[in-house]
Tab-separated table of C-alpha atoms in Angstrom:
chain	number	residue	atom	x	y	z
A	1	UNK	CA	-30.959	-85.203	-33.806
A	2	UNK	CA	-30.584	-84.580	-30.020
A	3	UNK	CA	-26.922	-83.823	-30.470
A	4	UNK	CA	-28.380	-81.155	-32.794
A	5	UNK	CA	-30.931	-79.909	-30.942
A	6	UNK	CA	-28.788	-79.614	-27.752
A	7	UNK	CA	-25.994	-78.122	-29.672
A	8	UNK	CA	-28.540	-75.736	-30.910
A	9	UNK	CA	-29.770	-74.437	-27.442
A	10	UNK	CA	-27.034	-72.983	-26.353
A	11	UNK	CA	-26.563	-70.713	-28.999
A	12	UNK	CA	-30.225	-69.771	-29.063
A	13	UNK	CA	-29.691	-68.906	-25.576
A	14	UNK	CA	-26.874	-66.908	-25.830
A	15	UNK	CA	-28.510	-64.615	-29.045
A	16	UNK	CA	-31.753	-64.494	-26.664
A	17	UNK	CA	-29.397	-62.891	-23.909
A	18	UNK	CA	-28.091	-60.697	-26.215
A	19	UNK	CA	-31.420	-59.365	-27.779
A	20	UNK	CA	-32.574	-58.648	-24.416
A	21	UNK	CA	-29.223	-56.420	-23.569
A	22	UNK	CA	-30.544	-53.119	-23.574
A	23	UNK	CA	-26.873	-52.031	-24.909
A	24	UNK	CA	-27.231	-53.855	-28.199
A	25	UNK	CA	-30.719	-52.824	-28.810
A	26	UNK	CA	-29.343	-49.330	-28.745
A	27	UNK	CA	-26.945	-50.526	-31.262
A	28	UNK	CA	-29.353	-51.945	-33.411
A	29	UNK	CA	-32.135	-48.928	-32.949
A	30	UNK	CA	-29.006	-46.684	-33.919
A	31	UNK	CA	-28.587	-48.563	-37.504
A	32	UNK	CA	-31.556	-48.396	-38.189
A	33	UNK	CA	-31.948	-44.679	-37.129
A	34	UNK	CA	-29.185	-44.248	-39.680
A	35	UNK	CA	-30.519	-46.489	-42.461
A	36	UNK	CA	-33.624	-44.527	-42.413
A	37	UNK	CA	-32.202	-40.924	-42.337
A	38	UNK	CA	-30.008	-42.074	-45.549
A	39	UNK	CA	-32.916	-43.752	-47.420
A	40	UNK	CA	-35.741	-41.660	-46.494
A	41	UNK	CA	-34.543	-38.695	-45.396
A	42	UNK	CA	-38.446	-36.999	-45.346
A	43	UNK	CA	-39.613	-39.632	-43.123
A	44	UNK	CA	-37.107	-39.511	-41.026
A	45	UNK	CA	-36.931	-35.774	-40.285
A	46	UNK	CA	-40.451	-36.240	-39.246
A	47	UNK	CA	-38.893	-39.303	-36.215
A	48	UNK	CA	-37.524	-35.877	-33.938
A	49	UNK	CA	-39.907	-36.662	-31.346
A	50	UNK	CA	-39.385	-40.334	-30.650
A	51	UNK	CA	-35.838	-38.647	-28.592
A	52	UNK	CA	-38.289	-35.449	-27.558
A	53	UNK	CA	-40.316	-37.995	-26.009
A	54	UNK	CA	-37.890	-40.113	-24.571
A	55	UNK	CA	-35.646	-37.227	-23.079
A	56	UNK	CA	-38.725	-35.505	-21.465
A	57	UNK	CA	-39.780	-39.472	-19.779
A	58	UNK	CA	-35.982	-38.950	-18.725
A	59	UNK	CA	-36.136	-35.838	-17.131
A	60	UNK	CA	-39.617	-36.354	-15.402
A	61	UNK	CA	-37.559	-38.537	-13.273
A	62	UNK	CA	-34.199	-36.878	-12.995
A	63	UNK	CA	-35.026	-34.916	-10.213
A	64	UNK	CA	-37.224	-37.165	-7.575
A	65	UNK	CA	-33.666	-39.365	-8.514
A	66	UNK	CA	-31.582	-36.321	-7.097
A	67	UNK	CA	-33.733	-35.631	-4.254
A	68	UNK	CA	-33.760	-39.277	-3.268
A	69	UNK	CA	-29.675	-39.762	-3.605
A	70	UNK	CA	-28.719	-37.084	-1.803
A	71	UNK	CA	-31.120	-36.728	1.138
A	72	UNK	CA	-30.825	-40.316	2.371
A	73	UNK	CA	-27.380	-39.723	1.633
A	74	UNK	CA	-26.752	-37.053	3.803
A	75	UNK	CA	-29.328	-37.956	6.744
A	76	UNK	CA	-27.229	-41.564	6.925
A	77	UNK	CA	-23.574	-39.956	7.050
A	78	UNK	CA	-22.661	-39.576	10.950
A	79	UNK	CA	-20.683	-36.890	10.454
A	80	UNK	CA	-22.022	-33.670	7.833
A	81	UNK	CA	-18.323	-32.661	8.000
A	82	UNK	CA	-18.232	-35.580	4.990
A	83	UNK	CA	-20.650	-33.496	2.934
A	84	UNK	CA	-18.758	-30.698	2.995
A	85	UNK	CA	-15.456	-32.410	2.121
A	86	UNK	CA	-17.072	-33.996	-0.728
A	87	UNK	CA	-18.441	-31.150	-2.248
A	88	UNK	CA	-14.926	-28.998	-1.631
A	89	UNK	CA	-13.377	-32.267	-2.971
A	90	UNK	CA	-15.733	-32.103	-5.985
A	91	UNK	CA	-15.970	-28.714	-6.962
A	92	UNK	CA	-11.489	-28.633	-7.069
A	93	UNK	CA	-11.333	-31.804	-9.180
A	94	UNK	CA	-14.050	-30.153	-11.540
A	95	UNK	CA	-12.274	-26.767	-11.930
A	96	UNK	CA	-8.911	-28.748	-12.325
A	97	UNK	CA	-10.169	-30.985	-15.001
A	98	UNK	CA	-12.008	-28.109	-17.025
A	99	UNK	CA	-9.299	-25.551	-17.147
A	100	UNK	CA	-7.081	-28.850	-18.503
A	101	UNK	CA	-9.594	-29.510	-20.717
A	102	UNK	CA	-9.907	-25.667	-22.211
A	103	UNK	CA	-6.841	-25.833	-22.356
A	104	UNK	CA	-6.462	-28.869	-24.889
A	105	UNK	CA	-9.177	-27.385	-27.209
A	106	UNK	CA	-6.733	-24.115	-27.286
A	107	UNK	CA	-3.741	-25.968	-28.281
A	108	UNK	CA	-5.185	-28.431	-30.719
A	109	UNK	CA	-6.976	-24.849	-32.547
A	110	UNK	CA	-3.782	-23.160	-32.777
A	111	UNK	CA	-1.755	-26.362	-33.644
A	112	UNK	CA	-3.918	-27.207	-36.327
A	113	UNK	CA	-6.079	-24.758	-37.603
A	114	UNK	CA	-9.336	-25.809	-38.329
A	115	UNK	CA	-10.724	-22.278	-39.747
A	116	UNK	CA	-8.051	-21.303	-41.304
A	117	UNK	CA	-8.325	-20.493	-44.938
A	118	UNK	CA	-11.769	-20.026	-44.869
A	119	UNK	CA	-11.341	-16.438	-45.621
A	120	UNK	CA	-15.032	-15.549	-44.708
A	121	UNK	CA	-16.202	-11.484	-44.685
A	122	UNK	CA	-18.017	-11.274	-41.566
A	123	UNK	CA	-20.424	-8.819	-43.302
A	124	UNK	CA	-21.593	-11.804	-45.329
A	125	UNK	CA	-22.902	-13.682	-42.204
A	126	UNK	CA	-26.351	-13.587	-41.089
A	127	UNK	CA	-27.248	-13.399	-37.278
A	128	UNK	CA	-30.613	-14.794	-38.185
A	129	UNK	CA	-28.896	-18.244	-38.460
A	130	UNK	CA	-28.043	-18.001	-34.956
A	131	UNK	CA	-31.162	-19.968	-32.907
A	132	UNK	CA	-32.930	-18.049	-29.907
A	133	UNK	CA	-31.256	-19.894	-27.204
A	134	UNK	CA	-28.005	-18.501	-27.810
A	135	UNK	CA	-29.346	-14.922	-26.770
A	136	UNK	CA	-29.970	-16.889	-23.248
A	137	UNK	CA	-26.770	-15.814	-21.654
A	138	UNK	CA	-25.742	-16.733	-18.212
A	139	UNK	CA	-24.396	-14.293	-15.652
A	140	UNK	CA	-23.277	-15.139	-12.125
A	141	UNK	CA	-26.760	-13.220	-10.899
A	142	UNK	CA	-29.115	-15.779	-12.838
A	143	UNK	CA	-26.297	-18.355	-12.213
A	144	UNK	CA	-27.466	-17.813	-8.320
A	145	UNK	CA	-30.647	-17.158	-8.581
A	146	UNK	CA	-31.379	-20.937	-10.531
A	147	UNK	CA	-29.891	-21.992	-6.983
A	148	UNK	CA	-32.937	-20.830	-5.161
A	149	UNK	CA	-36.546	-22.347	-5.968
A	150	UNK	CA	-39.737	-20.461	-5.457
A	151	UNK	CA	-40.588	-22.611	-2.335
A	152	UNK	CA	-38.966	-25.955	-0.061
A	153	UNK	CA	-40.153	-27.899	-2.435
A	154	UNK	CA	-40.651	-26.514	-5.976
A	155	UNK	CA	-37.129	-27.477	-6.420
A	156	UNK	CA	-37.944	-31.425	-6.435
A	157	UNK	CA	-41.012	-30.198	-8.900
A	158	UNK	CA	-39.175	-28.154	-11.077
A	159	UNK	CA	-36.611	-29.007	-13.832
A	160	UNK	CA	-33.454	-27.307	-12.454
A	161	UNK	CA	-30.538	-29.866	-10.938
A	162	UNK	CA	-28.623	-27.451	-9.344
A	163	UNK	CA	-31.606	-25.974	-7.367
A	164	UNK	CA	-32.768	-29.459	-6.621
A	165	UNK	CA	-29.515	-30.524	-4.891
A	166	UNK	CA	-29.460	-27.436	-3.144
A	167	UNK	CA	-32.379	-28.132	-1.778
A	168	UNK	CA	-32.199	-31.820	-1.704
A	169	UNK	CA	-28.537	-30.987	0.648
A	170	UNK	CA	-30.584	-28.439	3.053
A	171	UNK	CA	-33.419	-31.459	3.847
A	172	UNK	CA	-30.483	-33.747	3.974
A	173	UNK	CA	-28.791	-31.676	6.415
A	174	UNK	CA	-32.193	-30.939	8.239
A	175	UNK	CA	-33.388	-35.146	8.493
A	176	UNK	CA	-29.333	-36.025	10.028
A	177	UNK	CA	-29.138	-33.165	12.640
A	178	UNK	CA	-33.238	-34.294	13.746
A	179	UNK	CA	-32.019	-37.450	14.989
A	180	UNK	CA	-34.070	-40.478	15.588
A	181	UNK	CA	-37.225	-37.940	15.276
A	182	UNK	CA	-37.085	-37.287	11.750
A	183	UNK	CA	-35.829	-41.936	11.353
A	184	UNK	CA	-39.579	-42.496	9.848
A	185	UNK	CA	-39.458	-40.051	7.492
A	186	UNK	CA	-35.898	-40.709	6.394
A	187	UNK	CA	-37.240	-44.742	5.876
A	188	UNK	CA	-40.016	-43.284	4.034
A	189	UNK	CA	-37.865	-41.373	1.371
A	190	UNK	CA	-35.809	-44.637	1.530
A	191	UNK	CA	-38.547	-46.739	-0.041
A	192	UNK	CA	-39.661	-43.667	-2.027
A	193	UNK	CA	-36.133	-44.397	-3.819
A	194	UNK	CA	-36.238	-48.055	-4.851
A	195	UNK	CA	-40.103	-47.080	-6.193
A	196	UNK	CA	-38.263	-44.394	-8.503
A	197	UNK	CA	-34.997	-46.390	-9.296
A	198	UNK	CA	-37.753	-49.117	-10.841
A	199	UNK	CA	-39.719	-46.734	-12.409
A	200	UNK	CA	-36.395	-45.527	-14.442
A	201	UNK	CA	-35.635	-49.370	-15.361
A	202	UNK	CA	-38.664	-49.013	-17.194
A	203	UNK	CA	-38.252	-45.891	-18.889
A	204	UNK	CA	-34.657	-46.563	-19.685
A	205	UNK	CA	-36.489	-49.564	-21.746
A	206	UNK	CA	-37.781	-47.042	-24.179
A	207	UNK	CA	-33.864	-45.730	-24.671
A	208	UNK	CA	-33.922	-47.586	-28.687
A	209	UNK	CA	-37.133	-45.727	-29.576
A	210	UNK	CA	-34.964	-42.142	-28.484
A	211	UNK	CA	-32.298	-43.467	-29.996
A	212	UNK	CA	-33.625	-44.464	-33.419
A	213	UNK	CA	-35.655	-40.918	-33.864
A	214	UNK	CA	-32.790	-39.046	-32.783
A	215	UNK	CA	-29.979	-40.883	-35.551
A	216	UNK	CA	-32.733	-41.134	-38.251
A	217	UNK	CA	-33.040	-36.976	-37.583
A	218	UNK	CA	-29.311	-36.166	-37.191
A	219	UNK	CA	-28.781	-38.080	-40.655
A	220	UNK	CA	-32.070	-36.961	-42.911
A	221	UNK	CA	-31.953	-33.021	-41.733
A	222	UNK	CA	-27.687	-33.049	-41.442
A	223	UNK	CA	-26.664	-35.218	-44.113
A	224	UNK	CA	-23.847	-35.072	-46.037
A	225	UNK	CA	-23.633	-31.249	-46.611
A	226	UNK	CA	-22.729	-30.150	-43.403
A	227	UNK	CA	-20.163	-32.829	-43.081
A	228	UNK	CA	-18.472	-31.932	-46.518
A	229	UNK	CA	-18.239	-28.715	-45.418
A	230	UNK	CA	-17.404	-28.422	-41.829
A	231	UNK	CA	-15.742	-32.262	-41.955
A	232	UNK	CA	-12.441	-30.912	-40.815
A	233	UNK	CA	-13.456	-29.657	-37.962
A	234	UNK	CA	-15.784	-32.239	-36.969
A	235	UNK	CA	-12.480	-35.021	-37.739
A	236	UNK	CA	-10.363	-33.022	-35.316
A	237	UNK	CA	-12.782	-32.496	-32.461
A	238	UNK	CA	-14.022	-36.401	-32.675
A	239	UNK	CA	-9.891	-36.642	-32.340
A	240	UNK	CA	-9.090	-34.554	-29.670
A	241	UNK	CA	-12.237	-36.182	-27.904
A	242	UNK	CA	-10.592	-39.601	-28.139
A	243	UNK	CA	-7.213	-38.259	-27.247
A	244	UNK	CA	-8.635	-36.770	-24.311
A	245	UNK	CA	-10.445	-40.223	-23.206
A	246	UNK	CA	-7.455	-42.187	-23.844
A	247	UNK	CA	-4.516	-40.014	-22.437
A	248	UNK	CA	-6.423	-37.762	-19.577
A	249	UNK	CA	-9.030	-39.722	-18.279
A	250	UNK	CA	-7.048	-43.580	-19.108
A	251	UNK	CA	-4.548	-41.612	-16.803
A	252	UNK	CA	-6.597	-41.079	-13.620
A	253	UNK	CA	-8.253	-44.322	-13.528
A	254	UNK	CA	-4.751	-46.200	-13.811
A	255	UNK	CA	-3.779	-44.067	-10.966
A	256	UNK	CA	-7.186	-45.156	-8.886
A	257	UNK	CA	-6.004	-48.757	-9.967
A	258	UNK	CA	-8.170	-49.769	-12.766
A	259	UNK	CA	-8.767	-49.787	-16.608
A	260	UNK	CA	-10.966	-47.370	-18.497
A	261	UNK	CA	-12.163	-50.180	-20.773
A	262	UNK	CA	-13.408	-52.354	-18.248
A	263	UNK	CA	-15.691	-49.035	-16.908
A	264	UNK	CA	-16.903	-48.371	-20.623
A	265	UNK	CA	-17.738	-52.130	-21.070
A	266	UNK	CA	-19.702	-51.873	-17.930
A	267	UNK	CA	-21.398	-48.365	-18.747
A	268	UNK	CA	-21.954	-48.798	-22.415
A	269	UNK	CA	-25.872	-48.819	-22.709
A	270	UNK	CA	-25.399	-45.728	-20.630
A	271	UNK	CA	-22.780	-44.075	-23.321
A	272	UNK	CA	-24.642	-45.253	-26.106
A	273	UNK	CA	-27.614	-44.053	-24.921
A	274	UNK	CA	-26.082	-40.403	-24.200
A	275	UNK	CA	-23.957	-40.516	-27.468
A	276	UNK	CA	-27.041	-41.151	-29.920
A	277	UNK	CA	-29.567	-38.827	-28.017
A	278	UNK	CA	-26.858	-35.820	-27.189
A	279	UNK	CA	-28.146	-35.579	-23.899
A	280	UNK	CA	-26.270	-36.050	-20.448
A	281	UNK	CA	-29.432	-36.388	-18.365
A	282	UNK	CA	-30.625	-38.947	-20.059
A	283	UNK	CA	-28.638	-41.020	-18.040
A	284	UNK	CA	-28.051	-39.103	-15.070
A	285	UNK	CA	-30.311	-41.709	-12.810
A	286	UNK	CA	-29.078	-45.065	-14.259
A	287	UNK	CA	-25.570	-43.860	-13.989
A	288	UNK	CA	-26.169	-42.952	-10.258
A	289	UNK	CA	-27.368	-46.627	-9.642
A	290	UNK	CA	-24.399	-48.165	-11.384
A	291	UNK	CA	-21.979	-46.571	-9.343
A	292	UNK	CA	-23.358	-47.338	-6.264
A	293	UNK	CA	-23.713	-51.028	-7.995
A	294	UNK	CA	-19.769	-50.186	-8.319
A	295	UNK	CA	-19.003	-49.931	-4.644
A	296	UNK	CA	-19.016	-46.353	-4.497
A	297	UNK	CA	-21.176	-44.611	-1.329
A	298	UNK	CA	-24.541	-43.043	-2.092
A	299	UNK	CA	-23.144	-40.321	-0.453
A	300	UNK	CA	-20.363	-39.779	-2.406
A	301	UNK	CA	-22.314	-40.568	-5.621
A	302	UNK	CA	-25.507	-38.445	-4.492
A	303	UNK	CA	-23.503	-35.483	-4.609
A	304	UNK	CA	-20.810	-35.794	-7.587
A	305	UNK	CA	-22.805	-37.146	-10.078
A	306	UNK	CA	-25.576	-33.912	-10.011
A	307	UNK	CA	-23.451	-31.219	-9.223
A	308	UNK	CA	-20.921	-32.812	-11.535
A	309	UNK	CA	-23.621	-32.629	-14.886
A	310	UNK	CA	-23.304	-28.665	-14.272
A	311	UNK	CA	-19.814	-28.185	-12.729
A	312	UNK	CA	-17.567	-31.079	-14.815
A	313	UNK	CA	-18.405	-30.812	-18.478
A	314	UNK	CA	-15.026	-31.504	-19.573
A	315	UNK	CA	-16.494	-32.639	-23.764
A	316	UNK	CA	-18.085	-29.338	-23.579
A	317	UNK	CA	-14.864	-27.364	-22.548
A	318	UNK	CA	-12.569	-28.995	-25.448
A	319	UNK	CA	-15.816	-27.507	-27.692
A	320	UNK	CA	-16.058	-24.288	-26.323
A	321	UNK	CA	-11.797	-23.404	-27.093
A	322	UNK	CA	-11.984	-25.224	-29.989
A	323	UNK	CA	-15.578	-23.569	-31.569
A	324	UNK	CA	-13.946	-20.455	-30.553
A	325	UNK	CA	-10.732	-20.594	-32.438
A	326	UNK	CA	-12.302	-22.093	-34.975
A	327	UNK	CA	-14.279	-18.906	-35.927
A	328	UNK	CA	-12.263	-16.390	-35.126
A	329	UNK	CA	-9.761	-17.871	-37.649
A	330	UNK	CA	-12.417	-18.891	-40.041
A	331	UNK	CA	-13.472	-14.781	-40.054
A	332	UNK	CA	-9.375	-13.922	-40.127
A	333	UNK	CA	-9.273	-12.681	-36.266
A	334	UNK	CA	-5.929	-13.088	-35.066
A	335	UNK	CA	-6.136	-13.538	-31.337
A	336	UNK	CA	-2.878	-13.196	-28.998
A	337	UNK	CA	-2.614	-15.914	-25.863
A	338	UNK	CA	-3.305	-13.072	-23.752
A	339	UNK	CA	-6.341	-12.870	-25.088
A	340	UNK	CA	-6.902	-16.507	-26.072
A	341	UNK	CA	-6.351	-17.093	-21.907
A	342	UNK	CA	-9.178	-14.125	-21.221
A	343	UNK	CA	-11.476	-16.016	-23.044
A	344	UNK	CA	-10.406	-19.271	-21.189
A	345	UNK	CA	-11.344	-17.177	-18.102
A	346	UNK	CA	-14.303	-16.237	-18.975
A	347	UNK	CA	-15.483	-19.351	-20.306
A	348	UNK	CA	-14.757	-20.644	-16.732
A	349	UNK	CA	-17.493	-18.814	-15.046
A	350	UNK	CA	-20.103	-19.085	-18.028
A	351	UNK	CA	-19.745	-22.720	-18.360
A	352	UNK	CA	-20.800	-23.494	-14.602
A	353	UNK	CA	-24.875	-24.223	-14.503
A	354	UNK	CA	-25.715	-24.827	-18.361
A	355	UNK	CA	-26.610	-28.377	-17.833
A	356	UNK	CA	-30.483	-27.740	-17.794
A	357	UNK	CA	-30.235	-24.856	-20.921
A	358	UNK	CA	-31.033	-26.983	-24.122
A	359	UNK	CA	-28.299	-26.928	-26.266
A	360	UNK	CA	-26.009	-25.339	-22.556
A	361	UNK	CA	-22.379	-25.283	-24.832
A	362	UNK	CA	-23.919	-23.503	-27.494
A	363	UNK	CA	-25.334	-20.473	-25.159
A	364	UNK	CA	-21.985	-20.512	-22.790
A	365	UNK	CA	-20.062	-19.847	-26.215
A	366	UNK	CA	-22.571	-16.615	-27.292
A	367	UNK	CA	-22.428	-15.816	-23.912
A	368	UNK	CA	-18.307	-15.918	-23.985
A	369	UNK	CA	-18.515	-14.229	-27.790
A	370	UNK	CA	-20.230	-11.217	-26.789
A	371	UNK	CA	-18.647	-10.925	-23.332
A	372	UNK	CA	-14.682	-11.030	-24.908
A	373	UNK	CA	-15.968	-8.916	-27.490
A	374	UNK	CA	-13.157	-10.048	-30.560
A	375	UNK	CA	-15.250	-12.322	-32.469
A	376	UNK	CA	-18.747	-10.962	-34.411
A	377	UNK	CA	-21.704	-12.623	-32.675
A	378	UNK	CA	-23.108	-13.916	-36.144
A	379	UNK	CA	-20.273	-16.046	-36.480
A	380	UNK	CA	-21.464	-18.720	-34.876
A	381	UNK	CA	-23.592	-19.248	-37.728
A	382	UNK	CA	-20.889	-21.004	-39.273
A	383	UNK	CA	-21.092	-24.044	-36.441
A	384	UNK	CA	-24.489	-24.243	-36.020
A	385	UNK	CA	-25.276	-26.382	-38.665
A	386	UNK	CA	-22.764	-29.150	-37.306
A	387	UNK	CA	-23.573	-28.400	-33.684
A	388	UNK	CA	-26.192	-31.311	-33.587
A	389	UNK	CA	-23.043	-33.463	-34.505
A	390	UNK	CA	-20.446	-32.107	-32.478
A	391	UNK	CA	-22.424	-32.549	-29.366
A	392	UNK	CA	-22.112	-36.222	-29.679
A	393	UNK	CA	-18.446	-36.224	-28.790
A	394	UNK	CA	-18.831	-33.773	-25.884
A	395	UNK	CA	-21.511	-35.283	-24.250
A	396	UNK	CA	-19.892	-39.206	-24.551
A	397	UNK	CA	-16.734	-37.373	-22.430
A	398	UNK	CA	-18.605	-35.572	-19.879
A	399	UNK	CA	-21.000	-38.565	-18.988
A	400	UNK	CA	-17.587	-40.586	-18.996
A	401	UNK	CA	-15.595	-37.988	-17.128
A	402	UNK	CA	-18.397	-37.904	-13.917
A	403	UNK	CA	-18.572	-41.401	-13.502
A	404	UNK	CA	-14.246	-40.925	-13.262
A	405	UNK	CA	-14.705	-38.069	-11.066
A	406	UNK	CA	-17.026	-40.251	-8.795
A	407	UNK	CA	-14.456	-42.780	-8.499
A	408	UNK	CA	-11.366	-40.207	-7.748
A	409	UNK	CA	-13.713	-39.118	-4.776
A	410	UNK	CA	-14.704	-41.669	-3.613
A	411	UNK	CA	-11.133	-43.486	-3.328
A	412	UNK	CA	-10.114	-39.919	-1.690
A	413	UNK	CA	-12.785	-40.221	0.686
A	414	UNK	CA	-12.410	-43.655	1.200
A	415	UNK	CA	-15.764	-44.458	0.776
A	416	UNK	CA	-15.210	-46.935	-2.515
A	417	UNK	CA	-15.191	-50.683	-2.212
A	418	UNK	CA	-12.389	-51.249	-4.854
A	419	UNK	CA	-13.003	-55.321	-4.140
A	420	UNK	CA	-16.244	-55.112	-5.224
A	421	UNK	CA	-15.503	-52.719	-8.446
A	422	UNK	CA	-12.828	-55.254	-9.119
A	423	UNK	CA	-15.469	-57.773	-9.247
A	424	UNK	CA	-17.911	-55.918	-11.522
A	425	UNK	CA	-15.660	-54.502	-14.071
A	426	UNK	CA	-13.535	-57.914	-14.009
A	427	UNK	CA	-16.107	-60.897	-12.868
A	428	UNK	CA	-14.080	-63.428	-15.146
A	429	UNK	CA	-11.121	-63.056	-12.504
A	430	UNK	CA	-12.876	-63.571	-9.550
A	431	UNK	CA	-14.007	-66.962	-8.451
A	432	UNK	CA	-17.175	-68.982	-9.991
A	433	UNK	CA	-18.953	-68.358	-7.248
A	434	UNK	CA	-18.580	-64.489	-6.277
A	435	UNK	CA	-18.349	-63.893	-10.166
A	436	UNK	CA	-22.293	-65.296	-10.501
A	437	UNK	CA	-23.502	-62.878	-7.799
A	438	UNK	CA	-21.348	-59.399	-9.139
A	439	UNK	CA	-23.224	-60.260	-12.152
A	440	UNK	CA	-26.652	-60.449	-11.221
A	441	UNK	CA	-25.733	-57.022	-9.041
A	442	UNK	CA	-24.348	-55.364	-11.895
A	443	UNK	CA	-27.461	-56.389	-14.625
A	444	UNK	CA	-29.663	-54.925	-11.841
A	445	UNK	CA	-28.077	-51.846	-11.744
């Protein structure tokens, strides 16, 4: 009976520590989320706002996360010259990776096809399909004037990322070059920072509830339909997603000397989380405190991780080529390379800044439709149905792609602690000891 009860424990403990993972209660809220959209599809197109909820909790503290980051960041660095190299640094590697990654959409669309045959009169579509937000097109004028908020600080009370680092950069800049004048207030926004980090441990808690209403929604509204009918498209994006994860990003993180598996098992509540709720921000402040848990500098992370949600979308470039393609062949267009690469161009420009826009790919592709002027504007009523679904896929790459891009930089600015990411993504390699502690570091993060 004792050997029973002793033998017992240990697995009890062990499921216990599991339940309380908040990764596999995302798992388990996503089942669920599916079971019901499959069973009772009425109830569970009614579950939308269990994610609605959850995303706008997420967002309330996006920005005080930013503003934190950055500024104590900056004020620490003794020499601003870093800030600039970092951003230069940044801004390259994300132009670099998203013309690559336009570039894969364009290939896999002409390779393969995925509209072709679909023989569809573009007289027969109706623009009325085509949601509101599309008509939201970006130009470099708005695209400048989100950098600029109404006053110092209606940036850090606002809802725009870019204008918050902006600003959040400036006071930075401002609190280093004061000196020891400006050391209390710099301590104060120190402290202000571990009071918001715990405030989104607990809201992260709530990640299952998002998760459930979002699945159950995706499922009951989606269903099978669109899947039967857009499926091949869907099969080769989700492909040409992995592909890209595998081959492009599994490249650059053997050439910074680790494996890409050992940063997805250590960021995998975080790309659950974004995968079942379609939304990059909703990890945007648990991500920064993991890869400072990493080894990485807050400098280094302050800076790429925010500008990188509007500058690196690398799942929403493949989309954008491959959406594209997909319609213009789908309507019978028959677009040269010269234009195919004008489009590429211009997709460049309107892709930068979308990360606040709900549903940012979606507009950035109207806004490239009616700016290249070859494919009718109401064909992107053939996509929108799926949209919800494709979104998945580019949002699990770009949250995965800026927590690569934060490594590359900080390895190039050699302000990454590669002993200590060795010990968090490996701890079963490192001694007993040193193993126990990387643990409890990385469970806090």
């Amino acid at each position: 009976m004792t050997s029973t009860t002793t033998a017992g424990r240990p697995q009890r403990s062990r499921l216990n520590r599991l339940i309380r993972e908040l990764w596999f209660q995302v798992v388990l809220a996503a089942v669920l989320g599916i079971a019901v959209g499959l069973l009772l599809p009425g109830f569970g197109e009614h579950l939308a706002p269990l994610n609605d909820w959850f995303i706008a909790l997420v967002k309330m503290i996006v920005i005080p996360v930013v503003f934190c980051v950055v500024t104590t960041g900056i004020a620490s660095m003794d020499n601003l010259r870093k800030a600039g190299r970092i951003g230069v640094k940044a801004i390259g590697y994300f132009l670099v990776l998203s013309l690559a990654s336009m570039l894969i959409g364009l290939v896999v669309a002409n390779v393969f096809q995925p509209g072709a045959g679909l023989h569809i009169d573009p007289s027969t579509l109706n623009a009325d399909d085509v949601p509101d937000t599309s008509q939201a097109h970006v130009t470099f004028t708005g695209f400048v004037s989100s950098l600029i908020p109404t006053s110092l600080f209606g940036a850090v009370t606002g809802d725009a990322i870019l204008a918050a680092l902006m600003m959040s950069i400036v006071f930075g800049v401002a609190l280093n070059m004061s000196g020891e004048d400006a050391a209390p207030l710099t301590n104060g926004i120190r402290a202000l920072s571990d009071v918001v980090f715990r405030i989104v441990g607990w809201v992260m808690r709530l990640a299952p509830i998002g998760t459930f209403g979002a699945l159950a929604m995706v499922v009951a509204t989606y269903g099978a339909e669109s899947l039967k009918q857009l499926g091949y498209l869907i099969v080769l994006f989700t492909a040409t997603c992995v592909l890209y994860v595998l081959v492009v990003l599994g490249a650059i993180m053997r050439a910074c000397g680790f494996g890409l598996f050992a940063l997805m098992r250590f960021l995998k509540a975080e790309l659950l989380v974004a995968l079942s709720t379609c939304s990059s921000e909703a990890v945007l402040p648990q991500l920064v405190r993991k890869l400072e848990t990493l080894g990485i500098g807050r400098p280094v992370v302050g800076i790429v991780i925010p500008s990188g949600f509007s500058f690196n979308l690398d799942g929403s470039a493949v989309y954008l080529t491959m959406a594209s393609m997909f319609m213009a062949q789908a309507v019978g267009i028959d677009m040269s390379w010269q234009q195919q690469l004008v489009m590429v161009g211009v997709m460049m420009l309107t892709s930068k800044g979308t990360a606040g826009i709900a549903g940012g790919a979606f507009v950035v592709l109207a806004s490239t439709v009616t700016a290249v002027g070859h494919i009718p504007l109401a064909a992107l009523s053939l996509i929108v149905g799926v949209d919800r679904i494709l979104n998945e896929g580019r949002v699990f790459i770009n949250v995965l792609g800026n927590a690569v891009a934060t490594i590359v930089i900080g390895k190039w600015e050699n302000d990454f602690d590669a002993d200590r990411a060795r010990a968090v993504l490996h701890p079963s390699a490192v001694s007993p000891e040193p193993a126990a502690d990387d643990t409890k570091v990385g469970a806090a993060g």
